[in-house]
CSV table of C-alpha atoms in Angstrom, one decimal:
chain,number,residue,atom,x,y,z
A,1000,MET,CA,16.7,18.2,0.9
A,1001,ALA,CA,13.9,18.4,-1.5
A,1002,GLN,CA,13.5,17.2,-4.6
A,1003,THR,CA,12.1,19.6,-7.3
A,1004,ASN,CA,13.8,17.9,-9.4
A,1005,MET,CA,11.1,14.5,-8.7
A,1006,LEU,CA,7.5,14.3,-9.1
A,1007,ALA,CA,6.0,11.3,-7.5
A,1008,MET,CA,2.6,9.6,-9.1
A,1009,ILE,CA,0.8,7.1,-6.6
A,1010,LEU,CA,-1.7,5.2,-8.7
A,1011,ALA,CA,-4.8,4.2,-5.6
A,1012,GLY,CA,-7.1,3.6,-8.3
A,1013,GLY,CA,-6.7,-0.7,-7.6
A,1014,ARG,CA,-10.0,-2.5,-6.8
A,1015,GLY,CA,-8.9,-4.1,-4.4
A,1016,SER,CA,-11.3,-7.0,-4.9
A,1017,ARG,CA,-9.2,-9.5,-2.3
A,1018,LEU,CA,-9.8,-7.5,0.1
A,1019,HIS,CA,-13.4,-8.1,-0.8
A,1020,GLU,CA,-16.4,-6.8,1.5
A,1021,LEU,CA,-13.2,-4.0,3.7
A,1022,THR,CA,-13.6,-2.6,-0.4
A,1023,ASN,CA,-17.3,-2.8,-1.0
A,1024,LYS,CA,-17.0,1.2,-0.3
A,1025,VAL,CA,-13.9,2.0,0.3
A,1026,ALA,CA,-11.0,2.6,-2.4
A,1027,LYS,CA,-8.2,-0.1,-1.1
A,1028,PRO,CA,-5.3,2.3,0.2
A,1029,ALA,CA,-8.2,3.8,2.2
A,1030,VAL,CA,-8.1,0.3,4.2
A,1031,ALA,CA,-6.8,1.2,7.8
A,1032,TYR,CA,-4.4,-0.2,9.0
A,1033,GLY,CA,-1.9,-0.7,12.2
A,1034,GLY,CA,-5.1,1.2,14.6
A,1035,LYS,CA,-4.8,4.6,13.3
A,1036,TYR,CA,-3.4,4.2,10.3
A,1037,ARG,CA,-4.8,4.2,6.1
A,1038,ILE,CA,-2.4,2.4,3.8
A,1039,ILE,CA,-2.0,5.3,1.7
A,1040,ASP,CA,-0.4,6.5,4.4
A,1041,PHE,CA,2.3,5.0,3.8
A,1042,PRO,CA,4.5,6.4,0.8
A,1043,LEU,CA,2.7,9.9,1.2
A,1044,SER,CA,4.5,9.8,4.5
A,1045,ASN,CA,7.5,8.3,2.5
A,1046,CYS,CA,7.3,11.7,-0.5
A,1047,ALA,CA,7.3,14.4,2.2
A,1048,ASN,CA,10.0,12.9,4.4
A,1049,SER,CA,12.1,12.2,1.1
A,1050,GLY,CA,11.6,16.0,0.3
A,1051,ILE,CA,9.6,14.9,-2.7
A,1052,ASP,CA,6.9,18.0,-2.8
A,1053,ILE,CA,4.8,17.8,-4.9
A,1054,VAL,CA,2.4,14.3,-5.1
A,1055,GLY,CA,-0.4,13.5,-7.9
A,1056,VAL,CA,-2.8,11.1,-6.5
A,1057,LEU,CA,-4.3,8.8,-9.4
A,1058,THR,CA,-7.8,7.6,-7.4
A,1059,GLN,CA,-10.5,5.8,-9.4
A,1060,TYR,CA,-13.2,3.1,-7.2
A,1061,GLU,CA,-15.0,3.6,-4.1
A,1062,SER,CA,-12.7,7.5,-4.1
A,1063,VAL,CA,-15.3,9.0,-2.2
A,1064,LEU,CA,-13.6,8.4,1.3
A,1065,LEU,CA,-9.9,8.4,-0.1
A,1066,ASN,CA,-10.3,11.2,-2.0
A,1067,SER,CA,-11.9,14.0,0.6
A,1068,TYR,CA,-9.1,12.6,3.2
A,1069,VAL,CA,-5.0,12.3,0.7
A,1070,ALA,CA,-6.9,16.6,-0.5
A,1071,ALA,CA,-5.9,17.4,3.5
A,1072,GLY,CA,-1.9,17.5,2.5
A,1073,GLY,CA,-1.2,19.4,5.6
A,1074,ARG,CA,-1.8,15.4,7.0
A,1075,TRP,CA,1.8,15.0,5.3
A,1076,GLY,CA,3.3,18.5,5.6
A,1077,LEU,CA,1.9,18.8,1.6
A,1078,ASP,CA,0.1,22.8,1.7
A,1079,THR,CA,2.5,24.5,1.7
A,1080,LYS,CA,2.9,27.2,-1.4
A,1081,ASP,CA,5.7,25.2,-3.3
A,1082,SER,CA,4.3,21.8,-2.6
A,1083,GLY,CA,0.5,19.6,-2.9
A,1084,VAL,CA,-1.4,15.9,-3.0
A,1085,PHE,CA,-3.2,16.2,-5.8
A,1086,VAL,CA,-6.1,14.1,-6.2
A,1087,LEU,CA,-6.1,12.8,-10.0
A,1088,THR,CA,-8.9,11.3,-11.6
A,1089,PRO,CA,-9.7,9.6,-14.8
A,1090,ARG,CA,-11.1,10.8,-18.2
A,1091,GLU,CA,-11.5,7.8,-20.6
A,1092,LYS,CA,-14.5,6.5,-21.1
A,1093,ALA,CA,-14.7,2.7,-20.7
A,1094,ASP,CA,-17.6,0.5,-22.5
A,1095,SER,CA,-19.5,1.0,-19.6
A,1096,GLY,CA,-19.7,4.1,-20.4
A,1097,LEU,CA,-17.6,4.8,-16.5
A,1098,ASP,CA,-14.4,7.1,-16.5
A,1099,VAL,CA,-11.6,4.4,-15.6
A,1100,TYR,CA,-8.0,4.4,-16.5
A,1101,ARG,CA,-7.0,1.3,-18.8
A,1102,GLY,CA,-3.8,0.0,-16.8
A,1103,THR,CA,-0.9,1.5,-15.0
A,1104,ALA,CA,1.1,3.3,-17.8
A,1105,ASP,CA,-3.2,4.2,-18.3
A,1106,ALA,CA,-2.6,6.4,-16.2
A,1107,ILE,CA,-0.1,8.4,-16.0
A,1108,SER,CA,-0.6,8.5,-20.1
A,1109,GLN,CA,-3.7,10.9,-18.8
A,1110,ASN,CA,-2.2,13.1,-16.2
A,1111,ILE,CA,0.9,14.5,-18.9
A,1112,ASP,CA,-0.8,17.6,-18.4
A,1113,PHE,CA,-0.5,17.5,-14.6
A,1114,ILE,CA,2.8,16.6,-14.9
A,1115,ASP,CA,4.6,18.6,-18.1
A,1116,ALA,CA,2.8,21.7,-15.7
A,1117,TYR,CA,5.8,21.2,-13.0
A,1118,GLU,CA,8.3,20.2,-15.6
A,1119,PRO,CA,10.0,17.4,-13.2
A,1120,GLU,CA,13.6,15.6,-14.6
A,1121,TYR,CA,12.3,12.4,-13.8
A,1122,LEU,CA,9.2,10.1,-12.4
A,1123,LEU,CA,8.3,8.4,-10.0
A,1124,VAL,CA,5.7,5.8,-9.4
A,1125,LEU,CA,4.0,4.2,-7.3
A,1126,SER,CA,1.4,1.3,-5.6
A,1127,GLY,CA,-0.1,2.8,-3.2
A,1128,ASP,CA,-1.8,0.0,-1.2
A,1129,HIS,CA,1.7,-1.3,0.0
A,1130,ILE,CA,3.2,-1.5,3.9
A,1131,TYR,CA,6.2,0.3,3.8
A,1132,LYS,CA,9.0,2.9,4.8
A,1133,MET,CA,11.3,3.5,1.8
A,1134,ASN,CA,13.7,7.1,0.5
A,1135,TYR,CA,13.3,7.6,-2.5
A,1136,SER,CA,16.0,10.1,-2.3
A,1137,LYS,CA,18.5,7.7,-2.0
A,1138,MET,CA,17.0,5.4,-4.4
A,1139,LEU,CA,17.3,8.1,-6.7
A,1140,ASP,CA,21.4,8.7,-6.0
A,1141,PHE,CA,20.8,4.8,-7.3
A,1142,HIS,CA,20.0,5.5,-10.1
A,1143,LYS,CA,22.0,9.0,-10.7
A,1144,GLN,CA,25.0,6.6,-10.5
A,1145,ASN,CA,24.0,4.2,-12.7
A,1146,GLY,CA,23.0,6.8,-15.7
A,1147,ALA,CA,19.4,4.6,-16.2
A,1148,ASP,CA,16.7,5.2,-18.2
A,1149,ALA,CA,14.7,3.7,-15.3
A,1150,THR,CA,14.8,2.0,-12.0
A,1151,ILE,CA,12.5,-0.4,-10.3
A,1152,ALA,CA,12.9,-1.7,-7.1
A,1153,VAL,CA,12.8,-5.0,-5.8
A,1154,ARG,CA,12.6,-6.9,-2.7
A,1155,GLY,CA,13.9,-10.5,-2.0
A,1156,VAL,CA,11.1,-12.7,-1.7
A,1157,PRO,CA,11.1,-16.9,-1.2
A,1158,MET,CA,11.4,-18.6,-4.9
A,1159,LYS,CA,8.3,-20.5,-3.6
A,1160,GLU,CA,6.3,-17.7,-3.8
A,1161,ALA,CA,8.4,-15.7,-6.5
A,1162,SER,CA,6.2,-17.0,-8.6
A,1163,ARG,CA,3.0,-14.3,-7.8
A,1164,PHE,CA,5.1,-11.1,-8.8
A,1165,GLY,CA,7.1,-9.7,-11.0
A,1166,ILE,CA,10.3,-10.6,-11.4
A,1167,MET,CA,13.3,-9.5,-12.0
A,1168,ASN,CA,15.8,-10.8,-14.2
A,1169,THR,CA,19.3,-8.9,-13.8
A,1170,ASP,CA,23.7,-9.6,-14.4
A,1171,ASP,CA,25.7,-9.1,-12.2
A,1172,GLU,CA,25.7,-5.2,-11.6
A,1173,ARG,CA,22.0,-5.3,-11.5
A,1174,ARG,CA,21.1,-4.6,-14.3
A,1175,ILE,CA,17.4,-5.7,-15.9
A,1176,ILE,CA,18.2,-8.4,-18.0
A,1177,GLU,CA,14.7,-9.5,-18.6
A,1178,PHE,CA,11.2,-9.2,-17.3
A,1179,GLU,CA,8.7,-12.8,-16.1
A,1180,GLU,CA,4.9,-11.5,-15.1
A,1181,LYS,CA,4.6,-14.1,-12.7
A,1182,PRO,CA,6.3,-16.9,-14.2
A,1183,GLU,CA,5.1,-20.5,-13.4
A,1184,LYS,CA,9.5,-21.4,-13.0
A,1185,PRO,CA,11.3,-18.0,-12.1
A,1186,LYS,CA,14.9,-17.9,-12.2
A,1187,SER,CA,15.3,-15.2,-9.5
A,1188,ASN,CA,13.9,-13.7,-6.5
A,1189,LEU,CA,14.4,-10.6,-7.2
A,1190,ALA,CA,9.7,-9.0,-6.7
A,1191,SER,CA,9.3,-5.9,-7.8
A,1192,MET,CA,7.8,-3.4,-5.7
A,1193,GLY,CA,5.8,-1.0,-7.9
A,1194,ILE,CA,8.2,1.7,-7.5
A,1195,TYR,CA,10.1,3.1,-10.8
A,1196,ILE,CA,11.7,5.9,-11.4
A,1197,PHE,CA,12.1,7.3,-14.9
A,1198,ASN,CA,13.4,10.0,-17.2
A,1199,TRP,CA,10.3,11.7,-17.2
A,1200,LYS,CA,11.8,13.3,-21.4
A,1201,THR,CA,12.0,8.9,-22.1
A,1202,MET,CA,9.2,8.1,-20.6
A,1203,ARG,CA,6.9,11.0,-21.9
A,1204,LYS,CA,8.3,9.0,-25.8
A,1205,LEU,CA,7.5,5.7,-24.4
A,1206,LEU,CA,4.0,6.9,-23.8
A,1207,VAL,CA,2.3,8.7,-26.5
A,1208,GLU,CA,3.3,5.7,-28.5
A,1209,ASP,CA,1.4,3.5,-25.8
A,1210,MET,CA,-1.2,5.4,-26.0
A,1211,LYS,CA,-1.1,5.0,-30.8
A,1212,ASN,CA,-0.6,1.9,-29.9
A,1213,PRO,CA,-4.0,-0.6,-30.3
A,1214,ASP,CA,-2.4,-3.8,-28.9
A,1215,SER,CA,-1.3,-1.9,-25.5
A,1216,SER,CA,-2.9,-3.1,-22.6
A,1217,HIS,CA,-1.2,-0.3,-21.6
A,1218,ASP,CA,0.7,-1.5,-18.3
A,1219,PHE,CA,3.8,-0.6,-17.4
A,1220,GLY,CA,5.0,-4.2,-15.8
A,1221,ASN,CA,2.6,-6.1,-19.2
A,1222,ASP,CA,3.8,-3.0,-22.1
A,1223,ILE,CA,6.1,-0.7,-21.3
A,1224,ILE,CA,9.3,-2.5,-18.9
A,1225,PRO,CA,9.6,-5.4,-22.1
A,1226,LYS,CA,9.9,-2.6,-24.6
A,1227,MET,CA,13.1,-0.4,-22.8
A,1228,ILE,CA,14.3,-3.9,-22.2
A,1229,ASN,CA,13.9,-5.1,-26.1
A,1230,ALA,CA,14.8,-1.9,-27.3
A,1231,GLY,CA,17.6,-1.3,-24.7
A,1232,LYS,CA,17.2,1.0,-22.7
A,1233,LYS,CA,19.0,1.1,-19.2
A,1234,LEU,CA,17.0,-0.4,-16.5
A,1235,TYR,CA,18.8,-1.5,-13.2
A,1236,ALA,CA,16.8,-3.7,-10.5
A,1237,TYR,CA,16.9,-1.6,-6.6
A,1238,GLU,CA,17.7,-4.1,-4.6
A,1239,PHE,CA,15.4,-3.1,-1.4
A,1240,SER,CA,15.4,-5.2,1.8
A,1241,GLY,CA,13.4,-3.2,4.8
A,1242,TYR,CA,10.0,-4.3,6.0
A,1243,TRP,CA,7.9,-4.8,2.7
A,1244,LYS,CA,4.2,-6.2,3.5
A,1245,ASP,CA,1.7,-6.4,0.3
A,1246,VAL,CA,-2.0,-6.0,1.6
A,1247,GLY,CA,-4.2,-7.6,-1.7
A,1248,THR,CA,-5.0,-10.6,1.2
A,1249,ILE,CA,-6.9,-10.6,4.0
A,1250,ASP,CA,-4.3,-13.3,5.5
A,1251,SER,CA,-2.2,-10.0,3.8
A,1252,LEU,CA,-3.9,-7.6,5.5
A,1253,TRP,CA,-3.9,-9.5,9.2
A,1254,GLU,CA,0.2,-10.7,8.7
A,1255,ALA,CA,1.1,-6.8,8.0
A,1256,ASN,CA,-1.0,-5.9,11.1
A,1257,MET,CA,0.1,-8.7,13.4
A,1258,ASP,CA,3.6,-8.0,12.8
A,1259,LEU,CA,3.1,-4.7,15.0
A,1260,LEU,CA,2.6,-7.0,17.9
A,1261,ASP,CA,6.7,-8.4,16.7
A,1262,SER,CA,9.3,-5.9,19.5
A,1263,ASP,CA,11.3,-6.1,16.7
A,1264,ASN,CA,9.5,-5.2,14.1
A,1265,GLU,CA,10.8,-4.2,10.8
A,1266,LEU,CA,8.9,-1.4,10.7
A,1267,ASN,CA,9.0,0.5,14.0
A,1268,LEU,CA,6.4,2.5,13.7
A,1269,ASP,CA,7.4,4.7,16.8
A,1270,ASP,CA,10.6,5.5,14.8
A,1271,THR,CA,11.0,9.4,15.2
A,1272,SER,CA,13.3,10.3,11.8
A,1273,TRP,CA,10.7,8.8,9.8
A,1274,LYS,CA,7.2,9.1,11.2
A,1275,ILE,CA,4.4,7.9,9.1
A,1276,TYR,CA,1.4,10.8,9.5
A,1277,THR,CA,-1.6,9.7,9.2
A,1278,GLU,CA,-5.3,11.8,10.7
A,1279,ASP,CA,-5.3,13.3,13.9
A,1280,ILE,CA,-8.1,12.2,14.8
A,1281,GLY,CA,-10.0,14.1,18.2
A,1282,THR,CA,-11.0,10.8,21.2
A,1283,ILE,CA,-10.9,10.0,24.7
A,1284,PRO,CA,-7.8,7.9,26.4
A,1285,GLN,CA,-7.8,3.6,25.5
A,1286,TYR,CA,-9.4,2.7,28.4
A,1287,ILE,CA,-8.9,-0.9,30.3
A,1288,ALA,CA,-11.2,-2.0,33.3
A,1289,ASP,CA,-10.0,-4.3,36.1
A,1290,SER,CA,-11.9,-6.8,34.3
A,1291,ALA,CA,-9.4,-7.3,31.9
A,1292,LYS,CA,-6.1,-9.2,30.5
A,1293,ILE,CA,-3.8,-8.6,28.2
A,1294,ASP,CA,-1.9,-10.7,26.5
A,1295,CYS,CA,0.4,-9.2,24.3
A,1296,ALA,CA,-2.0,-6.4,22.6
A,1297,TYR,CA,-1.6,-3.4,20.3
A,1298,ILE,CA,-4.4,-1.6,21.8
A,1299,ASN,CA,-5.2,2.3,19.8
A,1300,GLN,CA,-7.1,5.0,21.7
A,1301,GLY,CA,-10.6,5.0,22.0
A,1302,ALA,CA,-11.5,1.9,22.6
A,1303,HIS,CA,-12.3,0.1,25.9
A,1304,ILE,CA,-11.5,-3.2,27.1
A,1305,GLY,CA,-13.3,-5.9,30.1
A,1306,GLY,CA,-12.3,-8.7,28.8
A,1307,SER,CA,-9.5,-10.9,27.4
A,1308,VAL,CA,-6.7,-9.5,24.6
A,1309,THR,CA,-4.2,-12.0,23.7
A,1310,LYS,CA,-1.8,-10.9,20.4
A,1311,SER,CA,-4.6,-9.0,18.6
A,1312,VAL,CA,-4.7,-5.8,17.6
A,1313,ILE,CA,-7.3,-3.5,18.6
A,1314,PHE,CA,-8.1,-0.2,16.5
A,1315,GLY,CA,-9.9,3.2,18.2
A,1316,ASN,CA,-12.9,2.7,19.5
A,1317,VAL,CA,-13.2,-0.3,19.9
A,1318,LYS,CA,-15.1,-1.9,22.4
A,1319,ILE,CA,-14.7,-5.0,24.5
A,1320,ALA,CA,-16.5,-6.4,27.3
A,1321,PRO,CA,-16.6,-8.3,30.7
A,1322,ASN,CA,-16.2,-11.8,29.4
A,1323,ALA,CA,-15.1,-12.3,26.0
A,1324,LYS,CA,-12.1,-13.4,24.4
A,1325,VAL,CA,-10.0,-11.4,21.3
A,1326,ILE,CA,-7.2,-14.6,20.3
A,1327,ASP,CA,-4.8,-13.6,17.2
A,1328,SER,CA,-7.4,-11.2,16.1
A,1329,VAL,CA,-7.5,-7.9,14.3
A,1330,LEU,CA,-10.3,-5.4,15.3
A,1331,MET,CA,-11.0,-2.7,13.3
A,1332,PRO,CA,-12.5,0.6,13.8
A,1333,GLY,CA,-15.6,0.7,16.3
A,1334,SER,CA,-16.5,-2.4,16.3
A,1335,ILE,CA,-18.2,-4.1,19.0
A,1336,VAL,CA,-17.6,-7.4,20.8
A,1337,GLU,CA,-20.5,-8.1,23.4
A,1338,GLU,CA,-20.3,-10.0,26.5
A,1339,GLY,CA,-19.1,-13.6,27.2
A,1340,ALA,CA,-18.3,-13.6,22.6
A,1341,THR,CA,-15.3,-15.4,21.7
A,1342,VAL,CA,-13.0,-13.6,18.1
A,1343,THR,CA,-10.1,-16.2,17.2
A,1344,ARG,CA,-7.4,-15.4,14.1
A,1345,ALA,CA,-9.7,-13.4,12.3
A,1346,LEU,CA,-10.4,-10.1,11.0
A,1347,VAL,CA,-13.7,-8.5,11.8
A,1348,ALA,CA,-14.3,-5.0,9.9
A,1349,PRO,CA,-15.4,-0.8,10.9
A,1350,ASN,CA,-18.2,-0.7,13.3
A,1351,ILE,CA,-19.5,-5.1,13.7
A,1352,ARG,CA,-21.0,-6.2,16.1
A,1353,ILE,CA,-20.3,-9.9,17.4
A,1354,GLY,CA,-23.6,-10.2,19.7
A,1355,LYS,CA,-23.5,-11.7,23.8
A,1356,ASN,CA,-21.8,-15.3,23.7
A,1357,ALA,CA,-20.6,-15.3,19.9
A,1358,THR,CA,-18.3,-17.4,18.7
A,1359,VAL,CA,-16.3,-16.6,15.5
A,1360,GLY,CA,-13.3,-17.5,13.8
A,1361,ASN,CA,-10.7,-21.0,15.0
A,1362,LYS,CA,-7.8,-21.6,16.1
A,1363,LYS,CA,-7.3,-24.7,13.9
A,1364,SER,CA,-8.7,-22.6,10.6
A,1365,GLU,CA,-5.1,-21.6,8.3
A,1366,GLU,CA,-6.8,-18.8,6.6
A,1367,ILE,CA,-8.2,-15.6,8.9
A,1368,LEU,CA,-11.6,-15.6,8.6
A,1369,LEU,CA,-12.8,-11.7,7.4
A,1370,VAL,CA,-15.7,-11.1,9.1
A,1371,ALA,CA,-17.7,-8.2,7.5
A,1372,LYS,CA,-21.1,-8.8,9.0
A,1373,ASN,CA,-23.5,-8.9,11.9
A,1374,VAL,CA,-22.5,-11.5,14.0
A,1375,LYS,CA,-26.3,-12.0,16.0
A,1376,GLY,CA,-25.6,-14.2,19.6
A,1377,GLU,CA,-28.4,-15.0,22.7
A,1378,ASP,CA,-31.1,-12.5,23.3
């Protein structure tokens, strides 16, 4: 059932600097994932599957590809008379003279007129750079049942990792009593997923006040959420137990891809009841040569495999020549591994060529190697 009283805004303007060369020319939410998807497909598909008709996607850095991609709302079934995906760009000027969103809350503030035009009762704010499947309708039901002013989705993380996240401390009824941004000594392991539901009238007033505050960083985590808690507003933590991955680093992006090799993985991209929609690219089927050896691999259409592939994810139009070896690696679209080359524990960027008999990566390395430049091999 469509949640016409809730409008979604996806924050997709992050620079993604920890993904290094992968985001030099492409916004982080447009980075490829899982053979044929882009990261932004997940929050957009979640919105479509949750019955949310109007979605604003707030873009900023290196956004040309992302803007054209999300503008085709038909990929997610959001292109009817009463639905749509709308690209929203910043209007405020930074010291550099460039248009920017000064923070997560400012991104919403700059688009108050857009939101007001649809008169929503509730506003859903999402990060555009996480891999997960979530029914936002169930989260809204939880929000209503508690009479909340704001509900924040949280995910339990190992205590040793909790200091990397914004942590929500709650009472026995899951009411949020304290928010700590990346605490050195966390009191709980409930990490914010960057997914919020707000009562729009209440949030609108707070955003207008925040815009006028010269001392604010205009951020939900640093400014808006603590202010709501201090003012005695009713904030609740909605605990999510499914698969969720923040793919903000090369290692985490590699891990999220490798998780697909587990037959029991929680993400389950084969689930027809909660489909992840993406661009339909017309290409030839995959080709596996007689010389190929495959041991646990996720291979997408258009791939041409002549060598051996072990525990790896192979994207579309990848070519692996005879006698080449790909081990524990992720090869993004259009990459080529020439004859005799070996790739181990690496993430190979799109359209990269690894030359004849070249060796990249190391099975003993603790960190995943990003291969973002062509590797010269033997002549």
